Coordinates of C-alpha atoms and ligand atoms in Angstrom, one line a residue:
M1 CA -41.9 -28.8 -67.3
R2 CA -38.9 -28.0 -69.4
L3 CA -35.7 -29.9 -68.7
E4 CA -32.7 -27.6 -68.8
Q5 CA -29.8 -30.1 -68.6
I6 CA -29.2 -33.8 -68.5
V7 CA -25.9 -35.0 -66.9
L8 CA -24.8 -38.5 -67.8
R9 CA -22.3 -40.2 -65.5
Q10 CA -20.7 -43.6 -65.6
I11 CA -19.5 -45.0 -62.3
R12 CA -17.4 -48.1 -61.6
M13 CA -18.1 -50.1 -58.5
P14 CA -16.7 -53.5 -57.5
L15 CA -19.2 -55.9 -56.0
V16 CA -18.5 -57.3 -52.6
H17 CA -19.0 -60.8 -54.0
F18 CA -19.1 -61.9 -57.7
F19 CA -22.5 -62.7 -59.0
E20 CA -22.8 -65.6 -61.4
T21 CA -25.8 -66.4 -63.7
S22 CA -26.3 -68.9 -66.5
F23 CA -24.9 -66.2 -68.9
G24 CA -21.8 -65.3 -66.9
R25 CA -20.0 -63.8 -63.9
T26 CA -20.0 -60.1 -62.8
S27 CA -17.4 -58.8 -60.4
S28 CA -17.6 -55.1 -61.0
R29 CA -20.3 -52.9 -62.3
D30 CA -20.2 -50.0 -64.7
I31 CA -23.4 -48.1 -64.2
V32 CA -24.8 -45.1 -66.0
L33 CA -26.6 -42.5 -63.9
V34 CA -28.9 -39.9 -65.3
E35 CA -29.4 -36.5 -63.6
V36 CA -32.1 -34.2 -65.0
R37 CA -32.1 -30.6 -64.1
A38 CA -34.9 -28.0 -64.1
G39 CA -35.9 -25.0 -62.0
G40 CA -33.0 -25.4 -59.6
L41 CA -33.9 -29.0 -58.8
S42 CA -32.4 -32.4 -59.9
G43 CA -34.0 -35.7 -60.4
W44 CA -32.0 -38.9 -60.6
G45 CA -32.2 -42.2 -62.4
E46 CA -30.1 -45.3 -62.8
V47 CA -29.7 -47.3 -66.0
T48 CA -29.9 -51.1 -65.2
A49 CA -28.1 -52.4 -68.2
G50 CA -25.3 -54.8 -67.6
E51 CA -21.7 -54.5 -68.7
N52 CA -22.3 -56.9 -71.7
P53 CA -25.3 -57.6 -73.9
F54 CA -26.0 -61.0 -72.2
Y55 CA -29.1 -60.5 -70.1
N56 CA -30.7 -58.6 -72.9
E57 CA -29.5 -56.5 -75.9
E58 CA -28.3 -53.6 -73.8
W59 CA -25.0 -52.8 -72.1
T60 CA -23.3 -49.8 -70.5
E61 CA -21.9 -48.4 -73.7
S62 CA -25.1 -48.8 -75.7
A63 CA -27.1 -47.1 -73.0
W64 CA -24.7 -44.1 -73.0
M65 CA -25.0 -43.7 -76.8
I66 CA -28.8 -44.1 -76.8
L67 CA -29.2 -41.6 -74.1
R68 CA -26.7 -39.0 -75.5
D69 CA -27.7 -39.3 -79.2
Y70 CA -31.4 -40.3 -79.2
A71 CA -33.2 -40.0 -75.8
A72 CA -31.8 -36.8 -74.3
P73 CA -32.3 -34.7 -77.5
R74 CA -36.0 -35.7 -77.5
V75 CA -36.7 -34.0 -74.2
L76 CA -34.2 -31.1 -74.3
G77 CA -34.0 -28.0 -76.4
G78 CA -36.9 -26.2 -74.7
Y79 CA -39.3 -29.1 -75.3
E80 CA -42.4 -28.7 -73.1
L81 CA -42.9 -32.0 -71.3
S82 CA -46.4 -32.1 -69.9
G83 CA -45.2 -34.3 -67.1
A84 CA -43.2 -37.4 -66.1
D85 CA -45.9 -39.6 -67.6
A86 CA -45.3 -38.0 -71.0
T87 CA -41.6 -38.9 -71.0
A88 CA -41.7 -42.6 -72.1
P89 CA -43.9 -41.8 -75.1
R90 CA -41.3 -39.4 -76.4
F91 CA -39.0 -42.4 -76.8
A92 CA -41.5 -44.6 -78.7
H93 CA -39.6 -44.3 -81.9
I94 CA -36.4 -45.8 -80.3
R95 CA -36.8 -49.5 -80.7
G96 CA -35.7 -51.5 -77.7
H97 CA -33.1 -50.0 -75.4
R98 CA -35.6 -49.6 -72.7
M99 CA -33.1 -49.7 -69.9
A100 CA -31.4 -46.6 -71.3
T101 CA -34.5 -44.6 -71.9
G102 CA -36.0 -46.0 -68.6
G103 CA -33.1 -44.5 -66.6
L104 CA -33.9 -41.1 -68.0
E105 CA -37.7 -41.6 -67.5
A106 CA -37.2 -42.6 -63.9
A107 CA -35.1 -39.5 -63.3
V108 CA -38.0 -37.3 -64.6
W109 CA -40.4 -39.0 -62.2
D110 CA -38.0 -38.3 -59.3
L111 CA -37.6 -34.7 -60.4
E112 CA -41.4 -34.2 -60.7
A113 CA -41.9 -35.7 -57.2
R114 CA -39.3 -33.3 -55.8
M115 CA -41.0 -30.4 -57.6
A116 CA -44.2 -31.4 -55.8
G117 CA -42.4 -31.9 -52.5
K118 CA -43.6 -35.5 -52.4
P119 CA -41.9 -38.9 -51.9
L120 CA -41.5 -40.7 -55.2
Y121 CA -43.6 -43.7 -54.0
Q122 CA -46.6 -41.4 -53.5
H123 CA -46.0 -39.6 -56.8
I124 CA -46.2 -42.9 -58.8
G125 CA -49.5 -43.8 -57.0
G126 CA -47.9 -46.3 -54.6
G127 CA -48.1 -46.6 -50.8
A128 CA -50.2 -49.8 -50.6
R129 CA -47.5 -50.9 -48.1
L130 CA -44.7 -49.0 -46.4
E131 CA -42.6 -52.0 -45.6
I132 CA -41.4 -54.0 -48.6
P133 CA -41.1 -57.8 -48.2
C134 CA -37.6 -58.8 -49.3
G135 CA -36.0 -61.9 -50.8
V136 CA -32.5 -62.4 -52.1
S137 CA -31.1 -63.7 -55.4
I138 CA -28.0 -66.0 -54.9
G139 CA -25.8 -66.6 -57.8
I140 CA -24.2 -69.9 -58.9
Q141 CA -21.5 -70.8 -56.4
E142 CA -18.2 -72.8 -56.5
S143 CA -19.8 -75.6 -54.5
V144 CA -23.1 -76.7 -53.1
A145 CA -21.7 -76.4 -49.6
Q146 CA -21.0 -72.7 -50.3
L147 CA -24.6 -72.2 -51.6
L148 CA -26.0 -73.9 -48.4
E149 CA -23.9 -71.7 -46.2
K150 CA -25.1 -68.5 -48.1
I151 CA -28.7 -69.5 -47.8
E152 CA -28.3 -70.1 -44.1
L153 CA -26.9 -66.6 -43.6
E154 CA -29.6 -64.9 -45.7
L155 CA -32.4 -66.7 -43.8
A156 CA -30.8 -65.8 -40.5
A157 CA -30.7 -62.2 -41.7
G158 CA -34.5 -62.4 -42.1
Y159 CA -34.9 -62.6 -45.9
Q160 CA -38.3 -64.0 -46.7
R161 CA -37.4 -66.1 -49.8
I162 CA -34.4 -67.4 -51.5
K163 CA -33.9 -67.4 -55.3
M164 CA -31.1 -69.6 -56.7
K165 CA -29.6 -69.2 -60.1
I166 CA -29.6 -72.4 -62.1
K167 CA -28.2 -73.6 -65.4
P168 CA -27.7 -77.0 -67.0
G169 CA -25.4 -79.0 -64.6
W170 CA -26.3 -76.8 -61.6
D171 CA -30.0 -77.5 -61.2
V172 CA -32.0 -80.5 -60.0
D173 CA -29.3 -82.1 -57.8
V174 CA -28.4 -78.8 -56.3
I175 CA -32.0 -77.8 -55.5
R176 CA -32.6 -81.3 -54.0
Q177 CA -29.8 -80.7 -51.5
V178 CA -31.1 -77.2 -50.7
R179 CA -34.6 -78.5 -50.2
E180 CA -33.4 -81.3 -47.9
R181 CA -31.5 -78.8 -45.8
F182 CA -34.3 -76.1 -45.7
P183 CA -37.6 -78.1 -45.9
S184 CA -39.9 -75.1 -45.2
A185 CA -38.0 -72.2 -46.8
R186 CA -39.7 -70.3 -49.6
L187 CA -37.4 -71.2 -52.5
M188 CA -37.4 -70.4 -56.2
A189 CA -35.0 -70.8 -59.2
D190 CA -34.0 -68.5 -62.0
A191 CA -32.5 -69.9 -65.2
N192 CA -32.0 -66.7 -67.3
S193 CA -33.0 -68.5 -70.5
A194 CA -30.6 -71.4 -70.1
Y195 CA -33.0 -74.2 -71.3
T196 CA -35.1 -75.1 -74.3
L197 CA -38.3 -77.2 -74.7
A198 CA -36.0 -80.2 -75.2
D199 CA -35.3 -80.0 -71.5
T200 CA -39.0 -80.3 -70.5
D201 CA -38.6 -83.7 -68.8
H202 CA -35.6 -82.5 -66.9
L203 CA -37.3 -79.3 -65.7
K204 CA -40.4 -81.3 -64.7
K205 CA -38.2 -82.9 -62.0
L206 CA -38.2 -79.5 -60.2
D207 CA -41.9 -80.0 -59.5
E208 CA -41.1 -82.3 -56.6
F209 CA -39.3 -79.5 -54.6
F210 CA -42.4 -77.2 -54.2
L211 CA -40.6 -74.1 -55.6
M212 CA -42.6 -70.9 -55.5
M213 CA -41.8 -70.5 -59.2
I214 CA -39.2 -71.1 -61.9
E215 CA -38.1 -67.8 -63.5
Q216 CA -37.4 -67.5 -67.2
P217 CA -36.3 -71.0 -68.1
L218 CA -36.6 -70.6 -71.9
G219 CA -35.8 -68.1 -74.6
H220 CA -35.4 -64.5 -73.6
D221 CA -38.0 -63.4 -76.1
D222 CA -40.1 -66.5 -76.4
I223 CA -43.5 -66.3 -74.7
I224 CA -45.0 -69.1 -76.8
D225 CA -42.4 -71.7 -75.7
H226 CA -43.1 -70.7 -72.1
A227 CA -46.8 -71.3 -72.6
V228 CA -46.0 -74.8 -73.9
L229 CA -43.8 -75.5 -70.9
Q230 CA -46.2 -74.1 -68.4
S231 CA -48.9 -76.5 -69.6
K232 CA -46.6 -79.4 -68.5
L233 CA -45.3 -78.1 -65.2
D234 CA -47.1 -77.8 -61.9
T235 CA -44.6 -75.2 -60.7
P236 CA -45.6 -71.7 -61.8
I237 CA -43.4 -70.0 -64.4
C238 CA -42.4 -66.5 -63.6
L239 CA -41.4 -64.4 -66.7
D240 CA -38.6 -61.9 -66.5
E241 CA -36.7 -61.2 -69.7
C242 CA -39.8 -61.9 -71.9
I243 CA -41.9 -59.0 -70.5
R244 CA -40.6 -55.8 -71.9
S245 CA -44.0 -54.0 -72.1
A246 CA -47.6 -54.2 -70.8
R247 CA -48.5 -55.7 -74.2
H248 CA -46.1 -58.6 -73.5
A249 CA -47.7 -59.1 -70.1
E250 CA -51.2 -59.2 -71.6
Q251 CA -50.0 -61.7 -74.2
A252 CA -48.2 -63.9 -71.7
I253 CA -51.3 -63.9 -69.5
L254 CA -53.6 -64.6 -72.4
L255 CA -51.4 -67.6 -73.5
R256 CA -51.1 -68.8 -69.9
A257 CA -47.3 -68.6 -70.3
C258 CA -46.7 -67.7 -66.7
G259 CA -48.4 -67.6 -63.2
I260 CA -46.2 -64.7 -61.9
I261 CA -44.4 -61.7 -63.4
N262 CA -41.1 -60.2 -62.3
I263 CA -41.3 -56.5 -63.0
K264 CA -38.0 -54.6 -63.5
L265 CA -38.1 -50.9 -63.9
G266 CA -35.4 -50.7 -66.5
R267 CA -36.4 -53.7 -68.6
V268 CA -39.8 -52.2 -69.3
G269 CA -38.5 -48.6 -69.9
G270 CA -39.4 -46.9 -66.6
F271 CA -42.2 -46.1 -64.2
R272 CA -45.0 -45.5 -66.8
E273 CA -44.6 -49.0 -68.4
A274 CA -43.9 -50.7 -65.1
K275 CA -47.2 -49.4 -63.7
R276 CA -49.0 -50.6 -66.9
V277 CA -47.5 -54.1 -66.5
H278 CA -48.5 -54.0 -62.9
D279 CA -52.0 -53.0 -63.7
A280 CA -52.4 -55.7 -66.4
A281 CA -51.2 -58.3 -64.0
L282 CA -53.4 -57.1 -61.1
A283 CA -56.5 -57.1 -63.3
A284 CA -55.7 -60.7 -64.3
G285 CA -55.0 -61.9 -60.7
I286 CA -51.3 -62.5 -61.5
P287 CA -49.0 -61.6 -58.6
V288 CA -45.9 -59.5 -59.3
W289 CA -42.7 -58.7 -57.6
C290 CA -39.8 -56.3 -58.1
G291 CA -36.7 -57.8 -59.7
G292 CA -33.2 -56.5 -59.4
M293 CA -30.2 -55.8 -61.6
L294 CA -27.4 -55.4 -59.0
E295 CA -28.4 -51.8 -58.7
A296 CA -26.5 -49.1 -56.8
G297 CA -28.5 -47.0 -54.4
I298 CA -30.5 -44.9 -56.8
G299 CA -31.9 -47.8 -58.7
R300 CA -32.4 -49.7 -55.5
A301 CA -34.4 -46.8 -54.0
H302 CA -36.6 -46.6 -57.1
N303 CA -37.3 -50.3 -56.8
V304 CA -38.4 -49.7 -53.2
A305 CA -40.9 -47.0 -54.4
L306 CA -42.2 -49.3 -57.2
S307 CA -42.7 -52.1 -54.7
T308 CA -45.3 -50.1 -52.8
L309 CA -47.8 -50.5 -55.7
P310 CA -50.7 -52.9 -54.6
G311 CA -49.9 -55.8 -56.8
F312 CA -46.3 -56.3 -55.5
T313 CA -47.4 -58.9 -53.0
L314 CA -44.5 -61.3 -53.2
P315 CA -41.0 -60.7 -51.8
G316 CA -38.8 -59.2 -54.5
D317 CA -35.0 -59.2 -55.3
V318 CA -34.6 -55.8 -53.6
S319 CA -32.2 -56.3 -50.7
A320 CA -29.7 -54.4 -48.5
S321 CA -27.0 -52.3 -50.1
K322 CA -24.3 -54.1 -48.1
R323 CA -25.0 -57.4 -49.9
Y324 CA -23.5 -55.7 -53.0
W325 CA -21.4 -52.7 -52.0
A326 CA -18.7 -51.8 -49.5
R327 CA -20.1 -48.3 -49.8
D328 CA -23.3 -47.3 -51.6
I329 CA -23.8 -44.0 -53.5
I330 CA -26.7 -43.1 -51.2
V331 CA -27.0 -42.1 -47.5
P332 CA -28.1 -44.0 -45.6
P333 CA -27.6 -47.2 -47.6
V334 CA -30.7 -49.4 -48.1
E335 CA -31.1 -51.5 -45.0
T336 CA -33.4 -54.3 -44.0
T337 CA -35.3 -55.1 -40.8
P338 CA -34.5 -58.3 -38.9
W339 CA -37.8 -59.6 -40.3
G340 CA -36.7 -59.1 -43.9
T341 CA -38.4 -55.9 -45.0
I342 CA -37.2 -52.5 -46.2
K343 CA -39.0 -49.5 -44.6
V344 CA -40.1 -46.9 -47.1
R345 CA -38.7 -43.4 -46.5
E346 CA -40.8 -40.3 -46.5
A347 CA -38.3 -37.7 -47.9
A348 CA -39.2 -36.0 -51.2
G349 CA -38.1 -37.8 -54.3
F350 CA -36.5 -41.3 -54.0
G351 CA -36.0 -40.7 -50.3
Y352 CA -32.3 -41.0 -49.8
E353 CA -29.4 -38.5 -50.1
I354 CA -26.8 -38.9 -52.8
D355 CA -23.2 -39.1 -51.5
H356 CA -21.8 -36.6 -54.1
D357 CA -18.1 -36.9 -52.9
F358 CA -18.2 -40.6 -53.3
L359 CA -19.9 -40.4 -56.6
R360 CA -17.2 -38.1 -57.9
S361 CA -14.5 -40.4 -56.7
I362 CA -15.9 -43.4 -58.7
A363 CA -17.0 -41.6 -61.8
V364 CA -15.1 -42.7 -64.9
R365 CA -17.1 -40.5 -67.4
E366 CA -19.3 -37.5 -67.3
E367 CA -21.1 -35.5 -70.0
T368 CA -23.5 -32.6 -69.6
L369 CA -26.2 -32.2 -72.3
G370 CA -28.4 -29.2 -73.0
Ligands
OSB401 O1 -32.4 -62.4 -63.9 O2 -33.1 -61.5 -62.1 C1 -32.2 -61.7 -62.9 C2 -29.0 -59.9 -61.8 C3 -28.5 -59.5 -63.0 C4 -29.1 -59.9 -64.2 C5 -30.3 -60.6 -64.1 C6 -30.9 -61.0 -62.9 C7 -30.2 -60.7 -61.7 C8 -30.6 -61.1 -60.4 C9 -30.0 -60.3 -59.2 O3 -31.2 -62.1 -60.2 C10 -31.0 -59.5 -58.6 C11 -30.4 -58.6 -57.6 O4 -30.0 -59.0 -56.5 O5 -30.2 -57.4 -57.9
MG402 MG1 -34.4 -63.1 -63.7

């Protein structure tokens, strides 16, 4: 396949509620969308970088520059791409910036699925389940009462597990109150690298609450410290930020740094690498689940497709559009069943329609390449 044009768009969307993690609060998202065009068809991808380089090194602006100046030129200009799976290797010389290149890579998978007239989930080799088990990620709140109220609502909506964001000063005492109020809920905590090994004794106190896992407590790029911590905790560690490639997954597994892996499409650079991380984990008996980055509809739909691979046995952070957006960029929005699942759609590509009028109305930047 030869890509004819790549259109970059930046959209601005206010969140229905702010989302707070240990690294800061987000109230509005600036998202880069990638449209790849060939043979009269378009494929779409969404870049999952945040607005600031706080989750990892990428942000909206860096993603735009990497795509425009480095990634797009490597697949345009008449270059014959042997297939979607050959896209990520074209970007091997770009160090890091996987969310940027991953947005383009995912768009090529979507395009190739549409060319074949197949749903994206089938095209990536998924389909092990056609209903995705869903959990929610709940940010740091103004008060514990507010957190308890939110959890109550999400459980009533059917969500199958609750993830709470933690940070020093909002951890053990908060989780104790949540556990007392919801004795049998499936609970977990995500620290986004807010602790160090000096906090080992403190983190050890979380063992008494029977959490499903503790996500990324230590350094964003430190697999070895997580291995040291895991040897001292009963609760399984789930790695998020640390796992940027299948090689990292293999190394973390080898070092027993985690019992579970959160796979994010953008963080690892797209579907090719996400599948490789999945395969490495499956081979080692490590369960995985699909993480989220406050995605708009395109990224959300891609996450649904990814979650149909066989190893995605745990509820992920992929939830209904209305938890984030007053209006999503896809039609229909992503919706959940009363029992906390998302039903996978059968239309070609990522399975939803793009609301082009709405997209135009929230675009703050657009550039056509090629
Ligand atoms: O660490 O999983 C994370 C959101 C932004 C950045 C990092 C993370 C998150 C979430 C939200 O936990 C997941 C979602 O609901 O999209
Ligand atoms: Mg996380």
